[in-house]
Coordinates of C-alpha atoms and ligand atoms in Angstrom, one line a residue:
X1 CA -118.6 -1.2 231.9
X2 CA -121.3 -1.8 233.3
X3 CA -124.3 -0.5 230.5
X4 CA -122.2 -1.9 228.2
X5 CA -123.4 -5.8 230.3
X6 CA -126.6 -5.5 230.3
X7 CA -127.0 -4.8 227.0
X8 CA -124.6 -7.9 225.8
X9 CA -127.0 -10.1 228.3
X10 CA -129.7 -8.3 226.8
X11 CA -128.3 -8.9 222.8
X12 CA -126.9 -12.4 223.8
X13 CA -131.0 -13.1 225.1
X14 CA -131.9 -11.7 221.7
X15 CA -130.1 -14.2 220.2
X16 CA -131.1 -16.9 221.8
X17 CA -135.2 -15.9 221.5
X18 CA -133.8 -16.5 217.7
X19 CA -132.2 -19.7 218.0
X20 CA -134.9 -21.1 219.7
X21 CA -137.6 -19.3 217.1
X22 CA -135.1 -21.4 214.1
X23 CA -135.4 -24.2 216.0
X24 CA -139.3 -23.9 216.3
X25 CA -139.7 -23.6 213.0
X26 CA -137.4 -26.4 211.9
X27 CA -139.3 -28.5 214.0
X28 CA -143.0 -27.2 213.1
X29 CA -141.9 -28.0 209.0
X30 CA -141.1 -31.7 210.3
X31 CA -144.1 -32.4 212.6
X32 CA -146.0 -30.9 209.0
X33 CA -144.0 -33.2 206.9
X34 CA -144.4 -36.3 208.9
X35 CA -147.9 -35.7 208.7
X36 CA -148.0 -35.0 204.5
X37 CA -146.3 -38.2 204.0
X38 CA -148.5 -40.1 206.8
X39 CA -151.9 -38.8 204.9
X40 CA -150.5 -39.2 201.6
X41 CA -150.2 -43.4 202.5
X42 CA -153.6 -42.8 203.8
X43 CA -154.7 -41.6 201.1
X44 CA -152.8 -43.9 198.3
X45 CA -154.7 -46.5 200.8
X46 CA -158.1 -45.3 200.5
X47 CA -157.9 -45.4 196.7
X48 CA -156.7 -48.4 196.5
X49 CA -158.5 -50.1 199.3
X50 CA -161.8 -52.6 197.6
X51 CA -165.3 -51.3 198.4
X52 CA -166.5 -55.1 198.5
X53 CA -163.6 -56.9 201.2
X54 CA -164.8 -60.6 201.7
X55 CA -162.5 -61.1 204.5
X56 CA -160.4 -57.8 205.1
X57 CA -158.6 -58.6 208.4
X58 CA -157.5 -61.2 210.9
X59 CA -155.9 -60.2 214.4
X60 CA -153.7 -62.1 216.6
X61 CA -153.4 -62.2 220.2
X62 CA -149.6 -60.6 221.0
X63 CA -148.2 -62.2 224.2
X64 CA -145.8 -60.5 224.5
X65 CA -147.3 -56.9 224.0
X66 CA -150.2 -57.9 225.5
X67 CA -152.2 -56.6 222.4
X68 CA -154.2 -56.9 219.5
X69 CA -152.7 -57.4 216.6
X70 CA -154.8 -56.9 213.3
X71 CA -153.5 -58.2 209.9
X72 CA -155.1 -56.3 206.8
X73 CA -155.4 -58.7 203.3
X74 CA -156.0 -56.3 201.5
X75 CA -152.5 -54.9 202.1
X76 CA -151.0 -56.9 199.8
X77 CA -153.2 -57.2 196.8
X78 CA -153.8 -54.2 194.7
X79 CA -157.3 -52.8 193.1
X80 CA -157.4 -54.1 189.1
X81 CA -154.3 -52.8 187.6
X82 CA -152.8 -50.3 190.4
X83 CA -149.6 -50.5 192.2
X84 CA -149.7 -52.5 195.2
X85 CA -149.7 -51.7 198.5
X86 CA -147.1 -53.6 199.7
X87 CA -145.0 -52.3 197.1
X88 CA -146.0 -49.0 197.6
X89 CA -144.7 -49.6 201.2
X90 CA -141.1 -50.4 200.0
X91 CA -140.8 -47.9 197.9
X92 CA -142.0 -45.4 200.7
X93 CA -138.1 -46.5 202.0
X94 CA -134.9 -44.8 201.6
X95 CA -133.0 -47.0 198.8
X96 CA -130.2 -47.9 201.9
X97 CA -132.5 -49.3 203.4
X98 CA -135.0 -51.6 201.1
X99 CA -133.5 -55.4 201.7
X100 CA -132.6 -57.7 199.3
X101 CA -136.0 -59.5 199.6
X102 CA -138.2 -56.7 198.9
X103 CA -135.5 -55.9 196.3
X104 CA -136.8 -59.2 194.9
X105 CA -140.5 -58.6 195.6
X106 CA -140.0 -55.4 193.4
X107 CA -138.6 -56.8 190.7
X108 CA -141.4 -59.4 190.2
X109 CA -144.1 -56.9 190.4
X110 CA -142.4 -54.6 187.8
X111 CA -142.1 -57.5 185.0
X112 CA -144.9 -56.4 183.3
X113 CA -144.1 -53.2 182.1
X114 CA -142.1 -53.9 178.9
X115 CA -139.9 -50.6 179.2
X116 CA -138.4 -51.8 182.5
X117 CA -138.0 -55.4 181.3
X118 CA -136.2 -53.9 178.4
X119 CA -133.2 -53.4 180.9
X120 CA -130.9 -56.3 181.2
X121 CA -131.5 -58.3 185.1
X122 CA -128.5 -56.4 186.9
X123 CA -130.0 -53.0 186.0
X124 CA -133.5 -54.4 187.0
X125 CA -133.0 -54.8 190.7
X126 CA -130.7 -51.5 190.5
X127 CA -133.8 -49.7 189.0
X128 CA -136.1 -51.4 191.9
X129 CA -133.7 -50.3 194.6
X130 CA -134.1 -46.2 194.1
X131 CA -137.4 -46.5 192.4
X132 CA -139.8 -44.3 194.3
X133 CA -143.6 -44.1 193.7
X134 CA -146.2 -41.2 192.6
X135 CA -149.4 -40.8 191.8
X136 CA -150.8 -37.3 189.9
X137 CA -154.2 -36.6 188.8
X138 CA -155.4 -35.5 184.9
X139 CA -153.7 -32.2 183.7
X140 CA -150.7 -32.6 186.0
X141 CA -147.9 -30.8 184.0
X142 CA -144.8 -33.9 185.1
X143 CA -142.1 -32.3 183.1
X144 CA -141.8 -29.6 181.1
X145 CA -141.0 -28.4 178.3
X146 CA -136.9 -26.5 178.0
X147 CA -136.7 -27.2 182.0
X148 CA -133.8 -28.6 183.3
X149 CA -135.1 -32.3 184.8
X150 CA -133.1 -35.2 186.4
X151 CA -135.9 -37.9 187.1
X152 CA -137.0 -40.8 184.3
X153 CA -140.6 -42.0 184.5
X154 CA -142.2 -45.5 184.2
X155 CA -145.8 -45.6 183.5
X156 CA -147.1 -48.1 185.9
X157 CA -151.0 -47.0 185.4
X158 CA -152.6 -44.4 182.9
X159 CA -151.6 -42.7 180.2
X160 CA -149.6 -39.5 179.5
X161 CA -149.2 -36.9 176.9
X162 CA -146.5 -35.9 175.3
X163 CA -146.8 -32.0 173.8
X164 CA -144.7 -29.2 172.6
X165 CA -146.6 -26.2 174.5
X166 CA -145.6 -25.6 178.0
X167 CA -149.0 -26.3 180.4
X168 CA -150.2 -29.8 178.4
X169 CA -153.1 -28.1 177.6
X170 CA -153.2 -28.7 173.8
X171 CA -153.4 -32.7 174.7
X172 CA -156.7 -32.2 175.4
X173 CA -157.7 -30.4 171.7
X174 CA -155.2 -32.2 169.9
X175 CA -157.8 -35.3 168.7
X176 CA -154.6 -37.3 167.9
X177 CA -152.7 -36.7 170.8
X178 CA -149.0 -38.6 171.1
X179 CA -150.1 -41.4 173.9
X180 CA -147.7 -42.8 176.0
X181 CA -149.3 -45.9 178.6
X182 CA -148.7 -48.7 180.9
X183 CA -145.3 -49.9 180.8
X184 CA -143.6 -46.9 178.9
X185 CA -141.2 -44.4 180.1
X186 CA -140.1 -41.1 179.0
X187 CA -137.3 -38.2 180.5
X188 CA -134.5 -41.5 180.1
X189 CA -132.5 -38.5 179.1
X190 CA -132.1 -36.8 182.8
X191 CA -130.8 -40.5 183.8
X192 CA -127.3 -39.3 182.2
X193 CA -126.7 -35.8 182.9
X194 CA -129.7 -32.6 184.0
X195 CA -130.3 -32.0 180.5
X196 CA -133.1 -29.6 179.6
X197 CA -136.2 -31.6 178.6
X198 CA -137.8 -31.6 174.9
X199 CA -141.3 -32.0 175.4
X200 CA -143.6 -31.6 178.4
X201 CA -145.4 -34.1 179.6
X202 CA -149.1 -34.1 180.8
X203 CA -151.4 -36.6 182.7
X204 CA -154.4 -37.4 180.8
X205 CA -156.2 -39.2 183.4
X206 CA -154.9 -40.0 186.8
X207 CA -151.8 -41.3 186.0
X208 CA -149.2 -44.1 188.3
X209 CA -145.8 -43.8 187.8
X210 CA -142.5 -45.4 189.1
X211 CA -139.8 -42.4 189.2
X212 CA -135.4 -42.5 189.5
X213 CA -134.2 -39.8 190.2
X214 CA -130.1 -38.8 189.0
X215 CA -128.9 -38.9 192.2
X216 CA -130.1 -41.8 193.8
X217 CA -128.9 -43.2 190.2
X218 CA -125.7 -41.6 190.9
X219 CA -125.4 -43.0 194.8
X220 CA -126.0 -46.4 193.6
X221 CA -123.8 -46.6 190.7
X222 CA -127.1 -47.2 188.1
X223 CA -125.2 -44.4 185.6
X224 CA -122.2 -46.8 185.3
X225 CA -125.1 -49.4 184.1
X226 CA -126.4 -46.9 182.1
X227 CA -123.5 -45.9 180.2
X228 CA -122.6 -49.5 179.6
X229 CA -125.9 -49.6 177.4
X230 CA -125.6 -46.0 175.8
X231 CA -121.8 -47.7 174.9
X232 CA -123.7 -50.4 173.3
X233 CA -125.7 -48.4 171.2
X234 CA -123.1 -46.6 169.8
X235 CA -120.8 -48.8 168.5
X236 CA -124.2 -50.9 166.8
X237 CA -124.6 -47.7 165.2
X238 CA -120.8 -47.2 164.0
X239 CA -120.7 -50.1 162.0
X240 CA -123.7 -48.6 160.2
X241 CA -122.9 -47.5 156.5
X242 CA -125.4 -45.3 157.2
X243 CA -123.4 -43.1 159.5
X244 CA -119.6 -44.5 158.5
X245 CA -119.5 -40.5 157.4
X246 CA -120.9 -38.9 160.8
X247 CA -118.5 -37.9 163.3
X248 CA -118.3 -39.7 166.7
X249 CA -119.6 -36.4 168.6
X250 CA -122.3 -36.6 166.4
X251 CA -123.6 -40.3 166.8
X252 CA -123.4 -39.5 170.7
X253 CA -126.0 -36.9 170.2
X254 CA -128.3 -39.7 167.9
X255 CA -127.5 -42.4 170.6
X256 CA -128.6 -40.0 173.6
X257 CA -131.9 -39.2 171.9
X258 CA -132.7 -43.1 171.1
X259 CA -134.0 -46.0 173.6
X260 CA -133.6 -49.3 173.4
X261 CA -136.8 -51.9 173.9
X262 CA -137.2 -55.3 173.6
X263 CA -140.1 -57.5 171.8
X264 CA -140.9 -61.0 172.2
X265 CA -142.0 -63.2 169.3
X266 CA -145.5 -61.8 167.8
X267 CA -145.7 -59.3 170.0
X268 CA -146.9 -56.0 168.3
X269 CA -143.9 -53.5 167.1
X270 CA -146.3 -50.7 166.3
X271 CA -149.9 -50.1 165.2
X272 CA -149.7 -47.8 161.7
X273 CA -146.0 -47.7 161.7
X274 CA -146.8 -44.1 159.1
X275 CA -148.8 -42.8 161.9
X276 CA -145.2 -43.4 164.0
X277 CA -142.9 -40.3 165.6
X278 CA -139.9 -42.7 165.2
X279 CA -137.1 -44.6 163.6
X280 CA -136.7 -47.8 164.6
X281 CA -133.0 -50.0 164.2
X282 CA -133.0 -53.6 164.3
X283 CA -130.2 -54.1 166.7
X284 CA -131.2 -58.2 166.9
X285 CA -133.5 -60.5 164.9
X286 CA -136.3 -59.5 162.6
X287 CA -139.9 -58.5 162.3
X288 CA -142.3 -58.4 159.5
X289 CA -144.5 -55.5 157.5
X290 CA -147.8 -56.9 157.6
X291 CA -150.7 -54.9 155.4
X292 CA -154.4 -55.6 156.4
X293 CA -156.8 -55.8 153.9
X294 CA -159.9 -55.2 155.6
X295 CA -162.5 -56.4 153.4
X296 CA -164.7 -53.9 155.3
X297 CA -163.4 -51.2 152.9
X298 CA -164.0 -53.0 149.9
X299 CA -166.9 -51.4 147.8
X300 CA -166.9 -54.5 145.3
X301 CA -166.8 -57.1 148.5
X302 CA -169.7 -55.3 150.0
X303 CA -171.5 -55.9 146.9
X304 CA -170.5 -59.1 146.5
X305 CA -172.2 -59.8 149.7
X306 CA -175.1 -57.9 149.9
X307 CA -175.4 -60.4 145.9
X308 CA -175.4 -63.3 148.4
X309 CA -177.8 -61.4 150.5
X310 CA -180.8 -60.1 148.6
X311 CA -180.8 -63.9 147.1
X312 CA -181.4 -65.1 150.7
X313 CA -183.3 -61.7 151.5
X314 CA -186.0 -60.7 148.3
X315 CA -185.2 -57.4 148.7
X316 CA -184.0 -55.1 146.3
X317 CA -180.1 -54.7 146.1
X318 CA -179.4 -51.1 145.6
X319 CA -180.8 -49.7 148.9
X320 CA -178.4 -51.4 150.8
X321 CA -174.9 -49.7 150.1
X322 CA -173.9 -45.9 148.6
X323 CA -172.4 -47.2 146.3
X324 CA -171.3 -43.4 144.5
X325 CA -173.5 -43.8 140.3
X326 CA -171.6 -44.7 137.4
X327 CA -171.1 -41.4 136.7
X328 CA -168.8 -40.0 139.4
X329 CA -167.5 -43.1 139.0
X330 CA -166.3 -41.9 135.6
X331 CA -165.7 -38.5 136.5
X332 CA -163.1 -39.9 139.4
X333 CA -161.7 -42.0 137.2
X334 CA -160.6 -39.3 134.2
X335 CA -159.8 -36.8 136.9
X336 CA -157.3 -39.4 138.6
X337 CA -156.4 -40.9 135.3
X338 CA -154.6 -37.2 135.0
X339 CA -151.0 -37.7 135.6
X340 CA -149.1 -34.6 137.6
X341 CA -150.5 -32.8 141.0
X342 CA -153.8 -32.6 142.3
X343 CA -155.3 -30.0 139.3
X344 CA -158.7 -31.7 140.0
X345 CA -160.6 -28.4 139.5
X346 CA -159.2 -27.1 136.4
X347 CA -159.1 -31.3 135.0
X348 CA -163.0 -30.8 136.2
X349 CA -163.8 -27.7 134.2
X350 CA -162.0 -29.0 130.9
X351 CA -163.6 -32.2 130.8
X352 CA -167.3 -30.5 130.9
X353 CA -166.0 -28.0 128.5
X354 CA -165.0 -31.0 126.1
X355 CA -168.5 -32.6 127.0
X356 CA -170.8 -29.5 126.0
X357 CA -168.6 -29.4 122.6
X358 CA -168.8 -32.9 121.8
X359 CA -172.8 -33.0 123.1
X360 CA -172.2 -36.6 124.7
X361 CA -173.7 -37.4 128.2
X362 CA -171.4 -39.7 130.3
X363 CA -173.8 -41.9 131.8
X364 CA -175.2 -42.8 128.3
X365 CA -172.3 -45.1 127.9
X366 CA -171.7 -46.3 131.2
X367 CA -173.1 -49.6 132.4
X368 CA -173.6 -50.8 135.8
X369 CA -173.2 -54.8 136.8
X370 CA -174.4 -53.9 140.2
X371 CA -177.9 -55.4 139.1
X372 CA -176.7 -58.5 137.8
X373 CA -176.8 -61.1 139.9
X374 CA -174.8 -64.8 139.8
X375 CA -177.2 -66.8 138.3
X376 CA -176.0 -70.0 139.8
X377 CA -175.9 -69.2 143.3
X378 CA -179.9 -67.6 143.2
X379 CA -181.9 -70.7 143.1
X380 CA -179.8 -72.7 145.3
X381 CA -179.5 -70.5 148.2
X382 CA -183.1 -69.1 148.0
X383 CA -184.4 -72.6 148.0
X384 CA -182.6 -73.3 151.2
X385 CA -183.3 -70.0 153.4
X386 CA -186.8 -68.7 152.0
X387 CA -186.9 -66.5 155.4
X388 CA -185.6 -63.2 155.6
X389 CA -181.9 -63.0 157.9
X390 CA -182.0 -61.0 160.7
X391 CA -178.4 -60.2 162.1
X392 CA -176.1 -58.0 163.7
X393 CA -174.6 -55.0 161.0
X394 CA -171.9 -53.0 161.6
X395 CA -171.4 -49.2 159.3
X396 CA -169.1 -48.9 156.9
X397 CA -168.3 -46.1 154.8
X398 CA -170.0 -47.7 152.0
X399 CA -172.9 -48.9 153.8
X400 CA -173.9 -51.6 156.4
X401 CA -172.8 -54.9 156.3
X402 CA -173.2 -57.7 158.7
X403 CA -171.6 -58.2 161.2
X404 CA -169.8 -61.7 160.7
X405 CA -169.0 -60.7 157.4
X406 CA -167.2 -58.1 158.1
X407 CA -163.1 -59.7 157.7
X408 CA -160.1 -58.9 156.5
X409 CA -156.9 -61.0 156.2
X410 CA -152.7 -59.3 157.2
X411 CA -150.4 -59.9 154.4
X412 CA -146.7 -59.5 155.0
X413 CA -145.3 -56.7 152.8
X414 CA -141.4 -57.2 153.8
X415 CA -139.6 -58.9 156.6
X416 CA -137.1 -56.5 158.7
X417 CA -133.2 -58.2 159.2
X418 CA -130.5 -57.4 161.7
X419 CA -129.7 -53.8 160.6
X420 CA -132.0 -52.4 158.8
X421 CA -134.3 -49.7 159.7
X422 CA -138.0 -49.4 159.8
Ligands
LIG501 N1 -142.1 -38.4 170.1 C1 -142.3 -39.0 171.0 N2 -142.6 -40.2 171.4 C2 -142.9 -40.3 172.6 N3 -142.5 -40.2 174.2 C3 -141.6 -38.8 173.5 C4 -142.1 -38.3 172.4 N4 -141.1 -37.0 172.1 C5 -140.6 -36.7 173.7 N5 -140.5 -37.8 174.6 C6 -140.3 -38.2 175.7 O1 -140.8 -37.0 176.8 C7 -139.5 -36.7 177.3 C8 -139.6 -35.5 177.7 O2 -138.7 -35.2 178.5 P1 -137.4 -35.6 178.4 O3 -136.6 -34.3 177.2 O4 -136.0 -35.7 179.5 O5 -137.1 -37.1 177.1 C9 -138.0 -36.7 176.7 C10 -138.9 -38.5 175.9 O6 -138.3 -39.7 176.7

């Protein structure tokens, strides 16, 4: 009995020791976490704090506390483009701890982001309530293809690339990676369900994000707003003739793949629609498709400009631009005049044989009009400006062109109406 009592006490002591050790470990983890968070904030401050401050701080004597309170004005100013430190501080708080006033302040700052403004105001305020701030360096993978994810990201500063590989390395080798910049967003599917990521997103430079986590979305009833918006998109597609034969299930798959974007009057939607990887449906309003007629890309414009400049400058015209020889142009014309596919090589062989048989020379039959200058303009310009012109030049495909003469014009080629597709 005695022996049993001793061993029981020993066991109890051992268990207590284990308990104390566990408590110590938990305590240490908590302390480390607090330090980490503190240092994170300090690092952000160091990055953001400007090197040249005029009147960075001022202090007042607090009578109650009998101590000096120091106030750093730079806390309220962000270095150009960075997320303001005051907003970072608000975003470090739990959503439920953020006051109405703070949410309103965040809402104002976030208006610079196009993708944020796309949402209706109630949704914008809810997002401001739950967002957290993150900053990551170049090459950091934010979302990994094939991995389940439940966060949605707004880009406040910097650039990310969307890639098909797992580690995002292809973005640094690809001459034309898919890039998302300030004001863009990605991972929106993570808001509706913890879905598998379709692509990898990697930072191309130091990038600042505002992140929305799914658990915060659910806790703050944001999912209802997201659902409302998705329902709206579903109804829009349902009315379109194009999807008349699609089942509801298929249409929902399309709905979750897309997002609604708003553009103001005169705002550029896409610089080169041919290179865009999106299909756009116009839900409201109209937009215009313009074609740029870049005169700098036109050899005849270049020739025309130089014809006029040579009159002033008195230099040989042909030296100025790399126009192909008439023979080359004729060959190219004959090749192009063949219909069907690109059998250029065979066509050229065939043509050469034909010329050999006929014993004709192509250059003999073509005359260039390049040296024939407009007679009327000549004397007038010459008499006005007898000295050579010095002006900044740009290099084009066909030779040098005075910078001022590198002009172009946009031509409207189509208007896309509500319910139509780009
Ligand atoms: N071609 C693309 N252009 C821009 N963004 C894309 C493209 N493909 C995927 N994405 C975004 O990259 C994200 C990767 O994670 P998700 O699949 O959750 O959501 C994806 C989209 O938000």
